[in-house]
Coordinates of N, CA and C and ligand atoms in Angstrom, one line a residue:
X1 N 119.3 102.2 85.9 CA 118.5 103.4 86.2 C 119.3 104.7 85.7
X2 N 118.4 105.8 85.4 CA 119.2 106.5 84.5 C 119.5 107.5 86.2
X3 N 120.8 108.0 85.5 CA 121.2 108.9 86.4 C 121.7 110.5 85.8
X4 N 121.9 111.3 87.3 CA 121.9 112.9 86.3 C 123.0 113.5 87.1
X5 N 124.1 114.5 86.6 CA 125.0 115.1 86.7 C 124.3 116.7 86.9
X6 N 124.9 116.9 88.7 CA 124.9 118.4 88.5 C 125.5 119.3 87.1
X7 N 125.6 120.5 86.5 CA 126.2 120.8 86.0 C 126.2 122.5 86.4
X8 N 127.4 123.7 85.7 CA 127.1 124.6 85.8 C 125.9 125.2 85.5
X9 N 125.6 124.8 84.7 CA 124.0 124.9 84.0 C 122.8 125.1 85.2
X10 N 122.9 124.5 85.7 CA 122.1 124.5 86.8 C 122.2 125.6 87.8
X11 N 123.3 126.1 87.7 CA 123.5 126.8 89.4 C 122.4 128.1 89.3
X12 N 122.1 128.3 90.6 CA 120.6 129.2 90.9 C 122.2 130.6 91.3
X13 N 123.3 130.2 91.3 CA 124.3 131.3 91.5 C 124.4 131.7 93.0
X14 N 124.0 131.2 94.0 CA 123.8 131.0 95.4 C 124.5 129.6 95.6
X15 N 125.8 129.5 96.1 CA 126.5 128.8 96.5 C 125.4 127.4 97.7
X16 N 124.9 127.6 98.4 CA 124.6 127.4 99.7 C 123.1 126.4 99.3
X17 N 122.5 127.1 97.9 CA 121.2 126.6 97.4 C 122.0 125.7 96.7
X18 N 122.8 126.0 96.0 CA 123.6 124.8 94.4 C 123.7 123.5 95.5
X19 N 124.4 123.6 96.4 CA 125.1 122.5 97.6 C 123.4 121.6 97.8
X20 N 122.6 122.3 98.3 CA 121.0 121.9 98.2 C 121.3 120.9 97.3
X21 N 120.9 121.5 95.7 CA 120.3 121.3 95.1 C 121.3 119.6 94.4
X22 N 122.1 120.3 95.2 CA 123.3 118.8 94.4 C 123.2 117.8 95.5
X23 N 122.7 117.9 96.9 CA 122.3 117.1 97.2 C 121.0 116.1 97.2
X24 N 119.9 116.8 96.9 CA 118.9 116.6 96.3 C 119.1 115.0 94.8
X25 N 119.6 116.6 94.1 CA 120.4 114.9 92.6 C 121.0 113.8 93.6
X26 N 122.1 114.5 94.3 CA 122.8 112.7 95.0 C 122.1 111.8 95.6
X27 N 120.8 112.3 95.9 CA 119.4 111.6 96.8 C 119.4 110.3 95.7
X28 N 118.6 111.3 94.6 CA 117.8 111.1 93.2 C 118.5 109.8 92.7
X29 N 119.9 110.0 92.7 CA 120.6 109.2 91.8 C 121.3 107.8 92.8
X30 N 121.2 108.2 94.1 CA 121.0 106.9 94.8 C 120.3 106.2 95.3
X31 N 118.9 106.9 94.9 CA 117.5 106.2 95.2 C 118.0 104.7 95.7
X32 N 118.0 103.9 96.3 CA 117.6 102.5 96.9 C 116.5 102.0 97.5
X33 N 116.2 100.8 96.6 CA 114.7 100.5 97.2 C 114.4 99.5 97.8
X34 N 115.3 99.7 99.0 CA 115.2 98.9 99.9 C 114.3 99.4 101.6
X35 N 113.8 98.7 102.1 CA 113.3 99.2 103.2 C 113.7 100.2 103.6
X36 N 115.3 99.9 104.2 CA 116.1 101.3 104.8 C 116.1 102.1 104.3
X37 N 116.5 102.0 102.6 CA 116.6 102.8 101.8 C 115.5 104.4 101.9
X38 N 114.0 103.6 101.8 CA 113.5 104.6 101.7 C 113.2 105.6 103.5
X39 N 113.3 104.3 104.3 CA 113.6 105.6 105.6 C 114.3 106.5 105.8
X40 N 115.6 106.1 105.3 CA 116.2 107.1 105.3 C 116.2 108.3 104.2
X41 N 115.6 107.8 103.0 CA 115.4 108.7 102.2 C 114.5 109.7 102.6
X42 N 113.2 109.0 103.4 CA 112.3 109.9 103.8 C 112.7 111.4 104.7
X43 N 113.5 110.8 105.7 CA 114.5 111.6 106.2 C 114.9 112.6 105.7
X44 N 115.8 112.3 104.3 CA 116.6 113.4 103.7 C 115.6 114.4 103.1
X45 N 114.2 114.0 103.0 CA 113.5 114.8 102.6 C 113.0 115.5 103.0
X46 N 112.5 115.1 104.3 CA 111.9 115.8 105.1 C 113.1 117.1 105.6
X47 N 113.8 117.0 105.3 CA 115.4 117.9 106.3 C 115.2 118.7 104.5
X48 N 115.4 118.5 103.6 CA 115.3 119.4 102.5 C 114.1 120.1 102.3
X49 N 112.8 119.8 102.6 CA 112.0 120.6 102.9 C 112.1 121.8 104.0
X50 N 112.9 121.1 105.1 CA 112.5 122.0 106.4 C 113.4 123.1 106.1
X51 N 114.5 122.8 105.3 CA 116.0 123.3 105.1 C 115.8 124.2 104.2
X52 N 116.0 123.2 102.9 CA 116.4 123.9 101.8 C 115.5 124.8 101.3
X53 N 114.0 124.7 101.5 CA 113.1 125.7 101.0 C 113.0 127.0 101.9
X54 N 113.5 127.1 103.2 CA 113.4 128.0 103.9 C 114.5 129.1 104.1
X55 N 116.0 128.2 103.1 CA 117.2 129.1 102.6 C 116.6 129.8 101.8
X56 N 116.0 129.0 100.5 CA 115.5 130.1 99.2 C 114.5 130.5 99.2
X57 N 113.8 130.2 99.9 CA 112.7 131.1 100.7 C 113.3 132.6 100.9
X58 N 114.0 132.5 101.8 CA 114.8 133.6 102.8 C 115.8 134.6 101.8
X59 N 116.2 133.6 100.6 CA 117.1 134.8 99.8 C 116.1 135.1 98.8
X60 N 115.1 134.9 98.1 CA 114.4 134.9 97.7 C 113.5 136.4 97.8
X61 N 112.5 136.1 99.2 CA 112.5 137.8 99.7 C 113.6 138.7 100.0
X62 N 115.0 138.2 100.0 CA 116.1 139.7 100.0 C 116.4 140.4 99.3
X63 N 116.1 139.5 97.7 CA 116.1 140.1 96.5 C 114.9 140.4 96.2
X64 N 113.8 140.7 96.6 CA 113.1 141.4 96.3 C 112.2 140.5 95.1
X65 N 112.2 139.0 95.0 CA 111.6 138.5 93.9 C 110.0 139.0 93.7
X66 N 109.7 138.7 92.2 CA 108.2 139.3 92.6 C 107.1 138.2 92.4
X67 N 108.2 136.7 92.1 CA 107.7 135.7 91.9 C 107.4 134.6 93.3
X68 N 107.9 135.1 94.1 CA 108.3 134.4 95.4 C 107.1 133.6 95.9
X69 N 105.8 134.7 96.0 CA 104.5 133.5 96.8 C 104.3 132.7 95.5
X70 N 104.2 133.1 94.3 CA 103.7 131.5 93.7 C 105.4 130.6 93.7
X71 N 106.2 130.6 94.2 CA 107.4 130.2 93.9 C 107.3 129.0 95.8
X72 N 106.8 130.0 96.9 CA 106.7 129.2 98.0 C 105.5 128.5 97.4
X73 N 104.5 128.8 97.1 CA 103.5 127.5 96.9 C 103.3 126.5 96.0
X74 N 104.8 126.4 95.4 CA 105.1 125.2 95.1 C 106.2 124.4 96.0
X75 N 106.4 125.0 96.5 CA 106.9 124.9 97.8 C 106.4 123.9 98.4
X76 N 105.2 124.3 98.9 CA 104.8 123.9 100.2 C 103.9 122.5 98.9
X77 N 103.5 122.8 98.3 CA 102.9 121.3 97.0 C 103.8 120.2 97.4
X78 N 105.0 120.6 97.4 CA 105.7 119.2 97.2 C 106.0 118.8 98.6
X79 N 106.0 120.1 99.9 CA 106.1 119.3 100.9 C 104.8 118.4 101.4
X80 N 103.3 118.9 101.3 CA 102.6 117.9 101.4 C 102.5 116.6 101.0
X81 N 102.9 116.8 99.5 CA 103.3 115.4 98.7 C 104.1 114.6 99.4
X82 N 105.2 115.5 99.8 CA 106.2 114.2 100.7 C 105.6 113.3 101.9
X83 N 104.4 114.0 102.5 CA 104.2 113.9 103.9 C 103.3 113.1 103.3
X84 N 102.4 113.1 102.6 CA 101.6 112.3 101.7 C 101.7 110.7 101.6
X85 N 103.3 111.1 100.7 CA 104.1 109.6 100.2 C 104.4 109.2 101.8
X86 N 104.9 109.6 102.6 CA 105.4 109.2 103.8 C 104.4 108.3 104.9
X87 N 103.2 109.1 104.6 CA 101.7 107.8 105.0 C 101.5 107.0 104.6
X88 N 101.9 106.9 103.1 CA 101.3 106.0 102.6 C 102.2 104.7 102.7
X89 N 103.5 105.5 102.5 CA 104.8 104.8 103.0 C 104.4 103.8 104.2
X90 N 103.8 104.5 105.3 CA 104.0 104.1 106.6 C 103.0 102.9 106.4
X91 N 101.8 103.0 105.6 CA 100.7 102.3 105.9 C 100.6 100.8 105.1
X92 N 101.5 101.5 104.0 CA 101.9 99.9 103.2 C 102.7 99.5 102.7
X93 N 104.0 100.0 102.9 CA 105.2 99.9 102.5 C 105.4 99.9 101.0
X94 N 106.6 100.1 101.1 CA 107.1 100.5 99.7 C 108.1 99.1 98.9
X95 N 107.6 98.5 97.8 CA 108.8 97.3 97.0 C 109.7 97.7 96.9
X96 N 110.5 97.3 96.9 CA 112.3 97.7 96.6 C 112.0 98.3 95.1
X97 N 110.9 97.9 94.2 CA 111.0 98.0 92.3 C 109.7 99.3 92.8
X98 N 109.6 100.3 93.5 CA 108.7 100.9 94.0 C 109.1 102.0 92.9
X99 N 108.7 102.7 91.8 CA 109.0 104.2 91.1 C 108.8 105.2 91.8
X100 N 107.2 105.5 92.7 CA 106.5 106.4 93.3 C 107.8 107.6 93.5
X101 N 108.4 107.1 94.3 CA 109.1 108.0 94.8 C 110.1 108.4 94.3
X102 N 110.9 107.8 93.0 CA 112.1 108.2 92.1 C 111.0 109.2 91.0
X103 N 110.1 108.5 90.5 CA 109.2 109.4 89.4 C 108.9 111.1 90.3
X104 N 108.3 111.4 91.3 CA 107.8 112.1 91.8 C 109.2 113.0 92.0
X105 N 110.5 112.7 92.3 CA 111.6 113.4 92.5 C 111.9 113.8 91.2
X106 N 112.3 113.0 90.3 CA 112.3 113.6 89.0 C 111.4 114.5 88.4
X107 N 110.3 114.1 88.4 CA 109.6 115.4 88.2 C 109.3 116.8 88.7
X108 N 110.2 116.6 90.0 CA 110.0 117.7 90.6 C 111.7 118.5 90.1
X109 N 112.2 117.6 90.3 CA 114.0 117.7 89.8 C 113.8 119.3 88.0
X110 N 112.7 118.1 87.3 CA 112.6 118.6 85.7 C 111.6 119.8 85.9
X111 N 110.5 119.9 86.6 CA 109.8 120.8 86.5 C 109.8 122.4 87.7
X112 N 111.0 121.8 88.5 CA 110.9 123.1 89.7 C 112.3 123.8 89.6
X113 N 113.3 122.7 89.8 CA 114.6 122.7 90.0 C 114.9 123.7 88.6
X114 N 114.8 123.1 87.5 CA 115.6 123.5 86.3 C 115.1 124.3 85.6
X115 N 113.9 124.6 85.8 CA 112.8 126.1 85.6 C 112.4 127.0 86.3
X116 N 111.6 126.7 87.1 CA 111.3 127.8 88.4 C 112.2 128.3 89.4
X117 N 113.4 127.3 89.6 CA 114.5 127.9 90.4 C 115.5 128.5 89.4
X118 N 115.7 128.5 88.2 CA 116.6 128.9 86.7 C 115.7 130.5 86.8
X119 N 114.7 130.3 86.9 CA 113.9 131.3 86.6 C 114.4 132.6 87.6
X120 N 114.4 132.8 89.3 CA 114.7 133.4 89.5 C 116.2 133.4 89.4
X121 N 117.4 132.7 89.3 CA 118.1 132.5 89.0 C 118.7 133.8 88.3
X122 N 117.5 133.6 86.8 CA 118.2 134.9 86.1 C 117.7 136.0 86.2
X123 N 116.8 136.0 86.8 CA 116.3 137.2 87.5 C 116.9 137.9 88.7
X124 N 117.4 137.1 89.2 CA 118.5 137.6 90.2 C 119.9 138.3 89.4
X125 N 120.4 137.9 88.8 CA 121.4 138.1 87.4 C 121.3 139.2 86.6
X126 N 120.0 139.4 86.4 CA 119.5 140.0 85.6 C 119.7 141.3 86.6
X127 N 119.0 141.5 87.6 CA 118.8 142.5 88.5 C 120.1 143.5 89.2
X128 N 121.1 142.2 89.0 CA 122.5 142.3 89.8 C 123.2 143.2 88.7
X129 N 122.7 143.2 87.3 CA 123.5 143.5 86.2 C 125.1 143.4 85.8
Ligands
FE2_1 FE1 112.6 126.3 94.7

């Protein structure tokens, strides 16, 4: 399974969010699809949602982004989705050879993480001069 390396490249430049976000990858890249595997996964997600979007949430409006409500409503997209996967989880379990839930993190990893959070990133940077 392919796997992915935090790098500098990545950092949103918020110490506290990077730690987030590198936990999130450590999730990613130890996906296991095993029963426990995914309970406990479910777990970690649910705690990154309640968590980590409510840090960058929170620094988000200090700096004044002007991107922030469409930034929480992707936000709150992927937390439904989790709650989503997490019924469906409950109602039919998941194979150990299950992608659902490695595909869906990756795409959120490629399309939120490394753009929309890069985005304010350098907007934050930008602003700080
Ligand atoms: Fe974000």
């Amino acid at each position: 399974m392919t796997t992915i390396q935090w790098t500098e490249a990545m950092s949103v430049g918020v110490e506290a969010l990077d730690d987030d976000h590198k936990h999130l990858i450590h999730l990613i890249n130890g996906l296991h699809y095993s029963d426990t595997g995914f309970v406990e996964l479910f777990n970690e997600l649910l705690d990154y949602v309640g968590g980590h979007f409510e840090r960058e949430e929170q620094f988000l409006d200090s700096i004044g982004y002007p991107g922030l409500d469409g930034h929480r409503g992707q936000h709150d997209v992927f937390a439904d989705q989790v709650s989503a996967m997490l019924k469906q989880y409950r109602a039919e379990g998941f194979t150990d050879t299950d992608q659902r839930v490695a595909d869906f993190l990756w795409t959120w990893l490629k399309g939120h993480i490394l753009i929309e959070d890069l985005k304010y990133a350098a907007w934050a940077k930008a602003k700080a001069g």
